[in-house]
Structures are given as C-alpha cells and as structure tokens.
Amino acid sequence: MAATDAPVSRIRRLPDALVNKIAAGEVVERPASAVKELVENALDAQARTVSIDLRDGGAALVRVTDDGLGMTVDELPLALERHATSKLARDEDLDAIATLGFRGEALAAVCAVSRFTVTSRARGAAEGLRLGGEGGAVIQRLGVPCETGTTIELRDLFFNTPARLKFLKSPPTELSATLRALSQLALAHSEVQLRVANNGRPVLTAPAAATLKERIGALWGWDLAARLLTVDRAEHGIRVAGHASPPDVSRGGRDDIIIIVNGRPVRDPALLQAVLAAYRPILARDRFPLVVLAVTLPPADVDANVHPTKAWVRFRHPRLVQEMLVAALHDTLQRPTAAPSTVEWAASGAAAASSRETALVGAQSALFAETAAPYTKAAAFGRVLGQVQDTFIVATTDDEVFFLDQHVVHERVLFERLETDLATGAAPSQTLLFPDPVALPPAARALLERWRGPLERLGFGFDDGPGGTVVVTAVPTLLKGDEPRRLLEAAVDELGGPKAGEPAVDRALAFLACRAAVKANTVLAREEMERLVAELAQTRTPFFCPHGRPIVSRVSMGDIRRELKRTW
Ligand SMILES: Nc1ncnc2c1ncn2[C@@H]1O[C@H](COP(=O)(O)OP(=O)(O)OP(=O)(O)O)[C@@H](O)[C@H]1O
Ligand SMILES: [Mg+2]
C-alpha cells in the first residue's frame, strides 16, 4: 500500500459552534422553549415584572425584558457561554436544586440558533452592557444606558438550522404553544407581573397576584376561577395546594391540568394519571378537569436534572407523591360543595357541559345559580338495568352507562342518614334484653373508653361487667342483627387502626355505615337496587364512600359509539 493511501482518522473533534448548535437542538425545540428559558432566567433573577414581545408567535422575534438583578459587565459575556451558571457552585448543589435553571446551557443554546442582542445592567452599576451577534458568536459589544435588569432579544430563530426551521408550524400554532408555556409559568409564579404581546397586540396580561386564585382569574376568567374548589393538604413533608374544578366544570382535553413541583411546571405522566384517577368516578371518560396544583417538597427529594428542557422531574418517593395528590383531591372532591346538584350532573357529556359553561359565564351567573331547576329526584343514574357478579349495579342514561358498587352505594347512603340522625339527636338504638359480658384485652378496653362518647351517640350502650368485662347493653338499630361480641371486636379493631387524625365521630360513623351496608356477592332484587340508586342520587356526595373509595365507574355512550364506529 502506498504511503499516500495511509488511512486518515475519520474521527475529529467538532468545532465549538457546531457543538453548541447540536446542544441547542435539545434545549430549543420551538419558539415556546426559547421563551420558557428566558422567562425562567428572569424569574431566577427575582424579577417583579417580565414583559414579552413576540412576532409570529416567537419565530420572527422573542424579546424578554425583566427588572431583576441584572448582570455585571464581567458576568454578561460568561452567561452566553455553555456550562456557565451562577446557580450551582458545588457538586452537592445539584442534589437540591432551588432555582429553575442550573445547567448553564440555555442562553448559549438560544443564542446559538438566532440573531441575538443581550442587554443587562446589574443593580448598583452605572450603565449597562449590550452584546450582539448571531449563531452564538458575539460580534458587537457596547456600553449602553439602560434600566436595571435584563433584555434579551432573539430574531429569526433557527435561521442557521434549516432542518429545525422546516418543522416550525404556522404562527398561530407556535403562538398557542408559547402562550401555553407562559401560562404555566404564570400559574407557578403568581406574584410576578407578566405582559405578553404578539405582533404589537397584547395577548396575555397577568398583574401581580396575591393568590393563585387571582392569577387563575386573570388567565382563565373570573367566573371560572370563582367556581374552582380549593385543595390543600400537607403530610409527610409534602404539601399539595391549589385549585381544582368541581364535577360540573370540565374540558374536552388535558391542557388545563397543571402540576407544579417546587415552582417548576412539570410534565409527569404518573402525576397526571393520579389526577385523572381522582376524577374518574365523577367525570365521563371523555371529559377532563381543570386543575392547578403546586406540590412542594424538600428539594433533595426531587431530581430536576433528568431532561434537557427540565420539563420532567424524578422523585425520590414517587408513589408517595402520587398518593398525596389523589388524597388531596379526594379531600376536596368529597366535600359537600363539590357535588353538583342532581340536575347538573345528570346532564353530562360535551354538549351539556359546554352549554352549562356558557350559561354560567358573565354577570348572570349568580342569578342562574339561584334560579336553577328544581331538585328532581333520582334522575342522575337513569334506569337500573340489573346486577353484575352480584356486586355491581348497572344503570344507564342516554349518555352514559354506570357501574355502581352496591356495598359502597349503601355505605354512603347510611353514612349520610346517620349524620342527619346525629344532627337532630342520637342515632336510633336497640336495647338488648339479654346482654352478654364480653372479655376484652386491656389495650382494647382503653380504646373503647376513648371512643365511648362517639359510640354512645351512635346508639351503643356499655356497662362494666364482672371481672373487667364489658357488657353491651344496646346497639345501633342498623346493626341489630349483628352479634354484639363480634361487633364490639370489629369496632375496637377498626378504631384502633391507622387514620388516628380523623375526627372521632366521622370514623365511628364510617365504621357503622360500612358494617351495616349490604355486602358484595349479595343478590339484590330489582326494587332494592332501584331504591339504593335513588337514595344515592339524593346524597350530598354520591361519588365517594366515607373511606374515600369511588362509588361509580362510568362509560360514556360517546366513547362506545366511537369505538364501534357508529356515526349517529
Ligand atoms: N434575565 C437574567 N437576569 C440575570 N441574570 C441572568 C439572566 N439570564 C441569565 N442570567 C445569568 O446567566 C447565567 C446563564 O444563564 P442560562 O440560562 O444559560 O443558565 P442557567 O439559568 O444557569 O441554567 P439553565 O441552562 O438550566 O437555564 C445564569 O446562571 C444567570 O447567572
Ligand atoms: Mg436558565
């Protein structure tokens, strides 16, 4: 082989400009991602006001101006380089990230794929510095008088990456993606004022808000915000707080389910599923809730460093976070105010929901609520068709098919009936003619003493028997068929279990309702099913049992028709 034919190495180090372009490809997918990065930087710099000017949804121009800390003349050139950040100093910082940014990549990335101008003046500095250039290379450097804060302008996004440019959608589509990203950040940071204009016209204005509800009002409308329910639960070092729609306010898509983790809007399929699971019993399959939930937990329990756009996070205890979300939503959705009137939730389905929403918009809403149609009984679940597996009652309206868990239905009915009894005195009680002494271990006796008050209000009667035994002198009428000894043991067992924090009477009530309710695997006559379903429809909370389990599974006829390709 001739010397001149010696193989040349095919592997070479890429020039910096190309490396930056490749890296930018991961961070900047479309104008929305550039806007997101710039606004996140402004928020990290403690801005109070952020103004965003767009042309063509951001494809032609993105200009983000903030009144935050700004950068000094020494910092600014560094900020444009890759792997340069003020947000991480030591290795350990990566384990507990407290800022939105931390990779030191975003500015370098957006500048690598645009014609850019970056102007900044640090607090206390006499004047600002402006750097301009394109494709990541700085061409111009200029001292300028300007306000404290930072303005970053990107023109002609992807001008030097034709492949990416080709994938840009129409300006309205890009604008809507940009506004979606901005709304999420706006919801995560209510205290910051945001102004967004596109082609010179204001498209989103959110004044600094004192509460999340106020912010939701500015973004989604005040009437809607007023109808949302409050969510707030803190446990195990995790807090879940925010707002969620009642069952009669819903959407055709999932865009308005927003989950924020330590100030960062995230896309997390498992958390999304948790929200959907909480709503499953109360929404038809093709309807989705509006939810804004802020999850706050120690930074060391979340890893934000799992995806270049930082839209995904990983939790140290994912199951716990999911369960907290479901529990927080259950708390809210089980509250009596969450259940719409029978009339409203009977008419589900897209058409009904949208007409209802329209009807409620505007100044008339209060009036409308007051003059709502009269309470029509038992229309909600429609006609009872029968029983499946001796456990589920099947009923149908024109729009939906319902599967109701007979035990849980009955439990809910009894629970509310007992609540009413208690509100007007004591629950009905049956005195035992031949009471038996029951021997209980000391721990169980102590527990019984603790629960004596609520149990007596529910209709139990106790006396001290010989040799430290307990004599059951009366039982709630609902449980008169139950053997007193087994009943007492079950009560002690249940009340001694976890959930120590719940109100005593509620737990005793739930125990009683569960004990007395018809069991699964029990054949029911049609009249019994009809009565149960009619009674359920009249409860205040027909969606969850007192323990928080769902009562109803529903399938919309719309889904069934679509699946079977029915065109009418
Ligand atoms: N609007 C701004 N105001 C003040 N400082 C800023 C601003 N934007 C960027 N900086 C500074 O420039 C640095 C680099 O910004 P860049 O967005 O590239 O990285 P980052 O925010 O640290 O991390 P990430 O790549 O995850 O966003 C930041 O760490 C910050 O110090
Ligand atoms: Mg950043």
mmCIF file with all atom_site columns, N, CA and C in Angstrom, residues 404-455:
data_model
loop_
_atom_site.group_PDB
_atom_site.id
_atom_site.type_symbol
_atom_site.label_atom_id
_atom_site.label_alt_id
_atom_site.label_comp_id
_atom_site.label_asym_id
_atom_site.label_entity_id
_atom_site.label_seq_id
_atom_site.pdbx_PDB_ins_code
_atom_site.Cartn_x
_atom_site.Cartn_y
_atom_site.Cartn_z
_atom_site.occupancy
_atom_site.B_iso_or_equiv
_atom_site.pdbx_formal_charge
_atom_site.auth_seq_id
_atom_site.auth_comp_id
_atom_site.auth_asym_id
_atom_site.auth_atom_id
_atom_site.pdbx_PDB_model_num
ATOM 1   N N  . LEU A 1 404 ? -72.197 0.716   39.577 1.00 0.00 ? 404 LEU A N  1
ATOM 2   C CA . LEU A 1 404 ? -72.142 1.198   40.950 1.00 0.00 ? 404 LEU A CA 1
ATOM 3   C C  . LEU A 1 404 ? -71.832 0.043   41.892 1.00 0.00 ? 404 LEU A C  1
ATOM 4   N N  . ASP A 1 405 ? -70.893 0.249   42.767 1.00 0.00 ? 405 ASP A N  1
ATOM 5   C CA . ASP A 1 405 ? -70.514 -0.781  43.726 1.00 0.00 ? 405 ASP A CA 1
ATOM 6   C C  . ASP A 1 405 ? -71.567 -0.813  44.846 1.00 0.00 ? 405 ASP A C  1
ATOM 7   N N  . GLN A 1 406 ? -72.363 -1.875  44.897 1.00 0.00 ? 406 GLN A N  1
ATOM 8   C CA . GLN A 1 406 ? -73.542 -1.857  45.778 1.00 0.00 ? 406 GLN A CA 1
ATOM 9   C C  . GLN A 1 406 ? -73.197 -1.622  47.247 1.00 0.00 ? 406 GLN A C  1
ATOM 10  N N  . HIS A 1 407 ? -72.086 -2.206  47.685 1.00 0.00 ? 407 HIS A N  1
ATOM 11  C CA . HIS A 1 407 ? -71.688 -2.017  49.083 1.00 0.00 ? 407 HIS A CA 1
ATOM 12  C C  . HIS A 1 407 ? -71.386 -0.545  49.354 1.00 0.00 ? 407 HIS A C  1
ATOM 13  N N  . VAL A 1 408 ? -70.630 0.053   48.463 1.00 0.00 ? 408 VAL A N  1
ATOM 14  C CA . VAL A 1 408 ? -70.218 1.432   48.692 1.00 0.00 ? 408 VAL A CA 1
ATOM 15  C C  . VAL A 1 408 ? -71.395 2.397   48.549 1.00 0.00 ? 408 VAL A C  1
ATOM 16  N N  . VAL A 1 409 ? -72.309 2.068   47.634 1.00 0.00 ? 409 VAL A N  1
ATOM 17  C CA . VAL A 1 409 ? -73.517 2.890   47.492 1.00 0.00 ? 409 VAL A CA 1
ATOM 18  C C  . VAL A 1 409 ? -74.268 2.922   48.815 1.00 0.00 ? 409 VAL A C  1
ATOM 19  N N  . HIS A 1 410 ? -74.486 1.739   49.352 1.00 0.00 ? 410 HIS A N  1
ATOM 20  C CA . HIS A 1 410 ? -75.269 1.633   50.579 1.00 0.00 ? 410 HIS A CA 1
ATOM 21  C C  . HIS A 1 410 ? -74.554 2.333   51.741 1.00 0.00 ? 410 HIS A C  1
ATOM 22  N N  . GLU A 1 411 ? -73.238 2.160   51.764 1.00 0.00 ? 411 GLU A N  1
ATOM 23  C CA . GLU A 1 411 ? -72.434 2.775   52.807 1.00 0.00 ? 411 GLU A CA 1
ATOM 24  C C  . GLU A 1 411 ? -72.614 4.294   52.810 1.00 0.00 ? 411 GLU A C  1
ATOM 25  N N  . ARG A 1 412 ? -72.562 4.888   51.648 1.00 0.00 ? 412 ARG A N  1
ATOM 26  C CA . ARG A 1 412 ? -72.719 6.344   51.523 1.00 0.00 ? 412 ARG A CA 1
ATOM 27  C C  . ARG A 1 412 ? -74.104 6.786   51.989 1.00 0.00 ? 412 ARG A C  1
ATOM 28  N N  . VAL A 1 413 ? -75.112 6.007   51.570 1.00 0.00 ? 413 VAL A N  1
ATOM 29  C CA . VAL A 1 413 ? -76.494 6.343   51.938 1.00 0.00 ? 413 VAL A CA 1
ATOM 30  C C  . VAL A 1 413 ? -76.646 6.300   53.462 1.00 0.00 ? 413 VAL A C  1
ATOM 31  N N  . LEU A 1 414 ? -76.134 5.218   54.062 1.00 0.00 ? 414 LEU A N  1
ATOM 32  C CA . LEU A 1 414 ? -76.274 5.065   55.514 1.00 0.00 ? 414 LEU A CA 1
ATOM 33  C C  . LEU A 1 414 ? -75.481 6.136   56.256 1.00 0.00 ? 414 LEU A C  1
ATOM 34  N N  . PHE A 1 415 ? -74.307 6.424   55.750 1.00 0.00 ? 415 PHE A N  1
ATOM 35  C CA . PHE A 1 415 ? -73.439 7.422   56.388 1.00 0.00 ? 415 PHE A CA 1
ATOM 36  C C  . PHE A 1 415 ? -74.177 8.758   56.502 1.00 0.00 ? 415 PHE A C  1
ATOM 37  N N  . GLU A 1 416 ? -74.773 9.173   55.406 1.00 0.00 ? 416 GLU A N  1
ATOM 38  C CA . GLU A 1 416 ? -75.442 10.475  55.439 1.00 0.00 ? 416 GLU A CA 1
ATOM 39  C C  . GLU A 1 416 ? -76.715 10.432  56.276 1.00 0.00 ? 416 GLU A C  1
ATOM 40  N N  . ARG A 1 417 ? -77.379 9.262   56.269 1.00 0.00 ? 417 ARG A N  1
ATOM 41  C CA . ARG A 1 417 ? -78.593 9.158   57.076 1.00 0.00 ? 417 ARG A CA 1
ATOM 42  C C  . ARG A 1 417 ? -78.213 9.271   58.559 1.00 0.00 ? 417 ARG A C  1
ATOM 43  N N  . LEU A 1 418 ? -77.130 8.596   58.947 1.00 0.00 ? 418 LEU A N  1
ATOM 44  C CA . LEU A 1 418 ? -76.679 8.654   60.340 1.00 0.00 ? 418 LEU A CA 1
ATOM 45  C C  . LEU A 1 418 ? -76.241 10.065  60.717 1.00 0.00 ? 418 LEU A C  1
ATOM 46  N N  . GLU A 1 419 ? -75.603 10.734  59.786 1.00 0.00 ? 419 GLU A N  1
ATOM 47  C CA . GLU A 1 419 ? -75.184 12.121  60.054 1.00 0.00 ? 419 GLU A CA 1
ATOM 48  C C  . GLU A 1 419 ? -76.393 12.982  60.395 1.00 0.00 ? 419 GLU A C  1
ATOM 49  N N  . THR A 1 420 ? -77.467 12.792  59.607 1.00 0.00 ? 420 THR A N  1
ATOM 50  C CA . THR A 1 420 ? -78.683 13.559  59.861 1.00 0.00 ? 420 THR A CA 1
ATOM 51  C C  . THR A 1 420 ? -79.267 13.195  61.218 1.00 0.00 ? 420 THR A C  1
ATOM 52  N N  . ASP A 1 421 ? -79.283 11.888  61.516 1.00 0.00 ? 421 ASP A N  1
ATOM 53  C CA . ASP A 1 421 ? -79.792 11.451  62.819 1.00 0.00 ? 421 ASP A CA 1
ATOM 54  C C  . ASP A 1 421 ? -79.032 12.138  63.942 1.00 0.00 ? 421 ASP A C  1
ATOM 55  N N  . LEU A 1 422 ? -77.706 12.154  63.808 1.00 0.00 ? 422 LEU A N  1
ATOM 56  C CA . LEU A 1 422 ? -76.880 12.723  64.873 1.00 0.00 ? 422 LEU A CA 1
ATOM 57  C C  . LEU A 1 422 ? -77.114 14.218  65.026 1.00 0.00 ? 422 LEU A C  1
ATOM 58  N N  . ALA A 1 423 ? -77.341 14.871  63.889 1.00 0.00 ? 423 ALA A N  1
ATOM 59  C CA . ALA A 1 423 ? -77.542 16.313  63.944 1.00 0.00 ? 423 ALA A CA 1
ATOM 60  C C  . ALA A 1 423 ? -78.821 16.644  64.699 1.00 0.00 ? 423 ALA A C  1
ATOM 61  N N  . THR A 1 424 ? -79.769 15.722  64.693 1.00 0.00 ? 424 THR A N  1
ATOM 62  C CA . THR A 1 424 ? -81.038 16.001  65.356 1.00 0.00 ? 424 THR A CA 1
ATOM 63  C C  . THR A 1 424 ? -81.157 15.263  66.690 1.00 0.00 ? 424 THR A C  1
ATOM 64  N N  . GLY A 1 425 ? -80.090 14.665  67.170 1.00 0.00 ? 425 GLY A N  1
ATOM 65  C CA . GLY A 1 425 ? -80.126 13.951  68.444 1.00 0.00 ? 425 GLY A CA 1
ATOM 66  C C  . GLY A 1 425 ? -79.214 12.760  68.360 1.00 0.00 ? 425 GLY A C  1
ATOM 67  N N  . ALA A 1 426 ? -79.645 11.621  68.867 1.00 0.00 ? 426 ALA A N  1
ATOM 68  C CA . ALA A 1 426 ? -78.814 10.427  68.784 1.00 0.00 ? 426 ALA A CA 1
ATOM 69  C C  . ALA A 1 426 ? -79.372 9.503   67.709 1.00 0.00 ? 426 ALA A C  1
ATOM 70  N N  . ALA A 1 427 ? -78.520 8.597   67.227 1.00 0.00 ? 427 ALA A N  1
ATOM 71  C CA . ALA A 1 427 ? -78.979 7.642   66.232 1.00 0.00 ? 427 ALA A CA 1
ATOM 72  C C  . ALA A 1 427 ? -79.875 6.613   66.925 1.00 0.00 ? 427 ALA A C  1
ATOM 73  N N  . PRO A 1 428 ? -80.845 6.038   66.173 1.00 0.00 ? 428 PRO A N  1
ATOM 74  C CA . PRO A 1 428 ? -81.756 5.068   66.790 1.00 0.00 ? 428 PRO A CA 1
ATOM 75  C C  . PRO A 1 428 ? -80.995 3.883   67.370 1.00 0.00 ? 428 PRO A C  1
ATOM 76  N N  . SER A 1 429 ? -81.465 3.443   68.535 1.00 0.00 ? 429 SER A N  1
ATOM 77  C CA . SER A 1 429 ? -80.731 2.424   69.271 1.00 0.00 ? 429 SER A CA 1
ATOM 78  C C  . SER A 1 429 ? -81.674 1.309   69.693 1.00 0.00 ? 429 SER A C  1
ATOM 79  N N  . GLN A 1 430 ? -81.151 0.125   69.839 1.00 0.00 ? 430 GLN A N  1
ATOM 80  C CA . GLN A 1 430 ? -81.961 -1.033  70.222 1.00 0.00 ? 430 GLN A CA 1
ATOM 81  C C  . GLN A 1 430 ? -81.379 -1.602  71.522 1.00 0.00 ? 430 GLN A C  1
ATOM 82  N N  . THR A 1 431 ? -82.183 -1.597  72.582 1.00 0.00 ? 431 THR A N  1
ATOM 83  C CA . THR A 1 431 ? -81.697 -2.128  73.858 1.00 0.00 ? 431 THR A CA 1
ATOM 84  C C  . THR A 1 431 ? -81.683 -3.646  73.800 1.00 0.00 ? 431 THR A C  1
ATOM 85  N N  . LEU A 1 432 ? -80.628 -4.260  74.314 1.00 0.00 ? 432 LEU A N  1
ATOM 86  C CA . LEU A 1 432 ? -80.529 -5.719  74.283 1.00 0.00 ? 432 LEU A CA 1
ATOM 87  C C  . LEU A 1 432 ? -81.159 -6.291  75.557 1.00 0.00 ? 432 LEU A C  1
ATOM 88  N N  . LEU A 1 433 ? -82.039 -7.295  75.383 1.00 0.00 ? 433 LEU A N  1
ATOM 89  C CA . LEU A 1 433 ? -82.742 -7.863  76.532 1.00 0.00 ? 433 LEU A CA 1
ATOM 90  C C  . LEU A 1 433 ? -81.837 -8.763  77.362 1.00 0.00 ? 433 LEU A C  1
ATOM 91  N N  . PHE A 1 434 ? -80.987 -9.506  76.681 1.00 0.00 ? 434 PHE A N  1
ATOM 92  C CA . PHE A 1 434 ? -80.106 -10.425 77.405 1.00 0.00 ? 434 PHE A CA 1
ATOM 93  C C  . PHE A 1 434 ? -78.649 -10.105 77.115 1.00 0.00 ? 434 PHE A C  1
ATOM 94  N N  . PRO A 1 435 ? -78.149 -9.001  77.685 1.00 0.00 ? 435 PRO A N  1
ATOM 95  C CA . PRO A 1 435 ? -76.774 -8.600  77.342 1.00 0.00 ? 435 PRO A CA 1
ATOM 96  C C  . PRO A 1 435 ? -75.747 -9.609  77.857 1.00 0.00 ? 435 PRO A C  1
ATOM 97  N N  . ASP A 1 436 ? -74.719 -9.798  77.050 1.00 0.00 ? 436 ASP A N  1
ATOM 98  C CA . ASP A 1 436 ? -73.640 -10.736 77.362 1.00 0.00 ? 436 ASP A CA 1
ATOM 99  C C  . ASP A 1 436 ? -72.405 -9.977  77.813 1.00 0.00 ? 436 ASP A C  1
ATOM 100 N N  . PRO A 1 437 ? -71.696 -10.402 78.811 1.00 0.00 ? 437 PRO A N  1
ATOM 101 C CA . PRO A 1 437 ? -70.405 -9.763  79.098 1.00 0.00 ? 437 PRO A CA 1
ATOM 102 C C  . PRO A 1 437 ? -69.360 -10.203 78.064 1.00 0.00 ? 437 PRO A C  1
ATOM 103 N N  . VAL A 1 438 ? -68.553 -9.265  77.627 1.00 0.00 ? 438 VAL A N  1
ATOM 104 C CA . VAL A 1 438 ? -67.510 -9.575  76.639 1.00 0.00 ? 438 VAL A CA 1
ATOM 105 C C  . VAL A 1 438 ? -66.167 -9.272  77.283 1.00 0.00 ? 438 VAL A C  1
ATOM 106 N N  . ALA A 1 439 ? -65.261 -10.254 77.239 1.00 0.00 ? 439 ALA A N  1
ATOM 107 C CA . ALA A 1 439 ? -63.925 -10.015 77.799 1.00 0.00 ? 439 ALA A CA 1
ATOM 108 C C  . ALA A 1 439 ? -63.049 -9.368  76.731 1.00 0.00 ? 439 ALA A C  1
ATOM 109 N N  . LEU A 1 440 ? -62.407 -8.255  77.077 1.00 0.00 ? 440 LEU A N  1
ATOM 110 C CA . LEU A 1 440 ? -61.545 -7.574  76.103 1.00 0.00 ? 440 LEU A CA 1
ATOM 111 C C  . LEU A 1 440 ? -60.152 -7.415  76.715 1.00 0.00 ? 440 LEU A C  1
ATOM 112 N N  . PRO A 1 441 ? -59.094 -7.549  75.917 1.00 0.00 ? 441 PRO A N  1
ATOM 113 C CA . PRO A 1 441 ? -57.751 -7.295  76.440 1.00 0.00 ? 441 PRO A CA 1
ATOM 114 C C  . PRO A 1 441 ? -57.642 -5.832  76.903 1.00 0.00 ? 441 PRO A C  1
ATOM 115 N N  . PRO A 1 442 ? -56.710 -5.528  77.835 1.00 0.00 ? 442 PRO A N  1
ATOM 116 C CA . PRO A 1 442 ? -56.634 -4.181  78.412 1.00 0.00 ? 442 PRO A CA 1
ATOM 117 C C  . PRO A 1 442 ? -56.501 -3.074  77.361 1.00 0.00 ? 442 PRO A C  1
ATOM 118 N N  . ALA A 1 443 ? -55.687 -3.309  76.305 1.00 0.00 ? 443 ALA A N  1
ATOM 119 C CA . ALA A 1 443 ? -55.491 -2.255  75.303 1.00 0.00 ? 443 ALA A CA 1
ATOM 120 C C  . ALA A 1 443 ? -56.815 -1.940  74.617 1.00 0.00 ? 443 ALA A C  1
ATOM 121 N N  . ALA A 1 444 ? -57.585 -2.981  74.313 1.00 0.00 ? 444 ALA A N  1
ATOM 122 C CA . ALA A 1 444 ? -58.869 -2.796  73.642 1.00 0.00 ? 444 ALA A CA 1
ATOM 123 C C  . ALA A 1 444 ? -59.845 -2.066  74.555 1.00 0.00 ? 444 ALA A C  1
ATOM 124 N N  . ARG A 1 445 ? -59.786 -2.379  75.847 1.00 0.00 ? 445 ARG A N  1
ATOM 125 C CA . ARG A 1 445 ? -60.665 -1.678  76.803 1.00 0.00 ? 445 ARG A CA 1
ATOM 126 C C  . ARG A 1 445 ? -60.357 -0.183  76.843 1.00 0.00 ? 445 ARG A C  1
ATOM 127 N N  . ALA A 1 446 ? -59.048 0.121   76.842 1.00 0.00 ? 446 ALA A N  1
ATOM 128 C CA . ALA A 1 446 ? -58.639 1.528   76.880 1.00 0.00 ? 446 ALA A CA 1
ATOM 129 C C  . ALA A 1 446 ? -59.157 2.252   75.642 1.00 0.00 ? 446 ALA A C  1
ATOM 130 N N  . LEU A 1 447 ? -59.047 1.552   74.513 1.00 0.00 ? 447 LEU A N  1
ATOM 131 C CA . LEU A 1 447 ? -59.500 2.139   73.247 1.00 0.00 ? 447 LEU A CA 1
ATOM 132 C C  . LEU A 1 447 ? -61.003 2.403   73.295 1.00 0.00 ? 447 LEU A C  1
ATOM 133 N N  . LEU A 1 448 ? -61.712 1.437   73.846 1.00 0.00 ? 448 LEU A N  1
ATOM 134 C CA . LEU A 1 448 ? -63.160 1.559   73.933 1.00 0.00 ? 448 LEU A CA 1
ATOM 135 C C  . LEU A 1 448 ? -63.541 2.764   74.808 1.00 0.00 ? 448 LEU A C  1
ATOM 136 N N  . GLU A 1 449 ? -62.807 2.962   75.882 1.00 0.00 ? 449 GLU A N  1
ATOM 137 C CA . GLU A 1 449 ? -63.061 4.109   76.753 1.00 0.00 ? 449 GLU A CA 1
ATOM 138 C C  . GLU A 1 449 ? -62.902 5.404   75.964 1.00 0.00 ? 449 GLU A C  1
ATOM 139 N N  . ARG A 1 450 ? -61.830 5.430   75.159 1.00 0.00 ? 450 ARG A N  1
ATOM 140 C CA . ARG A 1 450 ? -61.547 6.639   74.381 1.00 0.00 ? 450 ARG A CA 1
ATOM 141 C C  . ARG A 1 450 ? -62.668 6.939   73.399 1.00 0.00 ? 450 ARG A C  1
ATOM 142 N N  . TRP A 1 451 ? -63.229 5.871   72.848 1.00 0.00 ? 451 TRP A N  1
ATOM 143 C CA . TRP A 1 451 ? -64.241 6.045   71.803 1.00 0.00 ? 451 TRP A CA 1
ATOM 144 C C  . TRP A 1 451 ? -65.663 5.990   72.348 1.00 0.00 ? 451 TRP A C  1
ATOM 145 N N  . ARG A 1 452 ? -65.780 5.879   73.654 1.00 0.00 ? 452 ARG A N  1
ATOM 146 C CA . ARG A 1 452 ? -67.097 5.660   74.251 1.00 0.00 ? 452 ARG A CA 1
ATOM 147 C C  . ARG A 1 452 ? -68.109 6.734   73.830 1.00 0.00 ? 452 ARG A C  1
ATOM 148 N N  . GLY A 1 453 ? -67.702 8.000   73.912 1.00 0.00 ? 453 GLY A N  1
ATOM 149 C CA . GLY A 1 453 ? -68.606 9.112   73.593 1.00 0.00 ? 453 GLY A CA 1
ATOM 150 C C  . GLY A 1 453 ? -69.228 8.964   72.217 1.00 0.00 ? 453 GLY A C  1
ATOM 151 N N  . PRO A 1 454 ? -68.389 8.963   71.160 1.00 0.00 ? 454 PRO A N  1
ATOM 152 C CA . PRO A 1 454 ? -68.958 8.852   69.812 1.00 0.00 ? 454 PRO A CA 1
ATOM 153 C C  . PRO A 1 454 ? -69.774 7.579   69.619 1.00 0.00 ? 454 PRO A C  1
ATOM 154 N N  . LEU A 1 455 ? -69.317 6.459   70.220 1.00 0.00 ? 455 LEU A N  1
ATOM 155 C CA . LEU A 1 455 ? -70.048 5.206   70.023 1.00 0.00 ? 455 LEU A CA 1
ATOM 156 C C  . LEU A 1 455 ? -71.425 5.269   70.690 1.00 0.00 ? 455 LEU A C  1
#
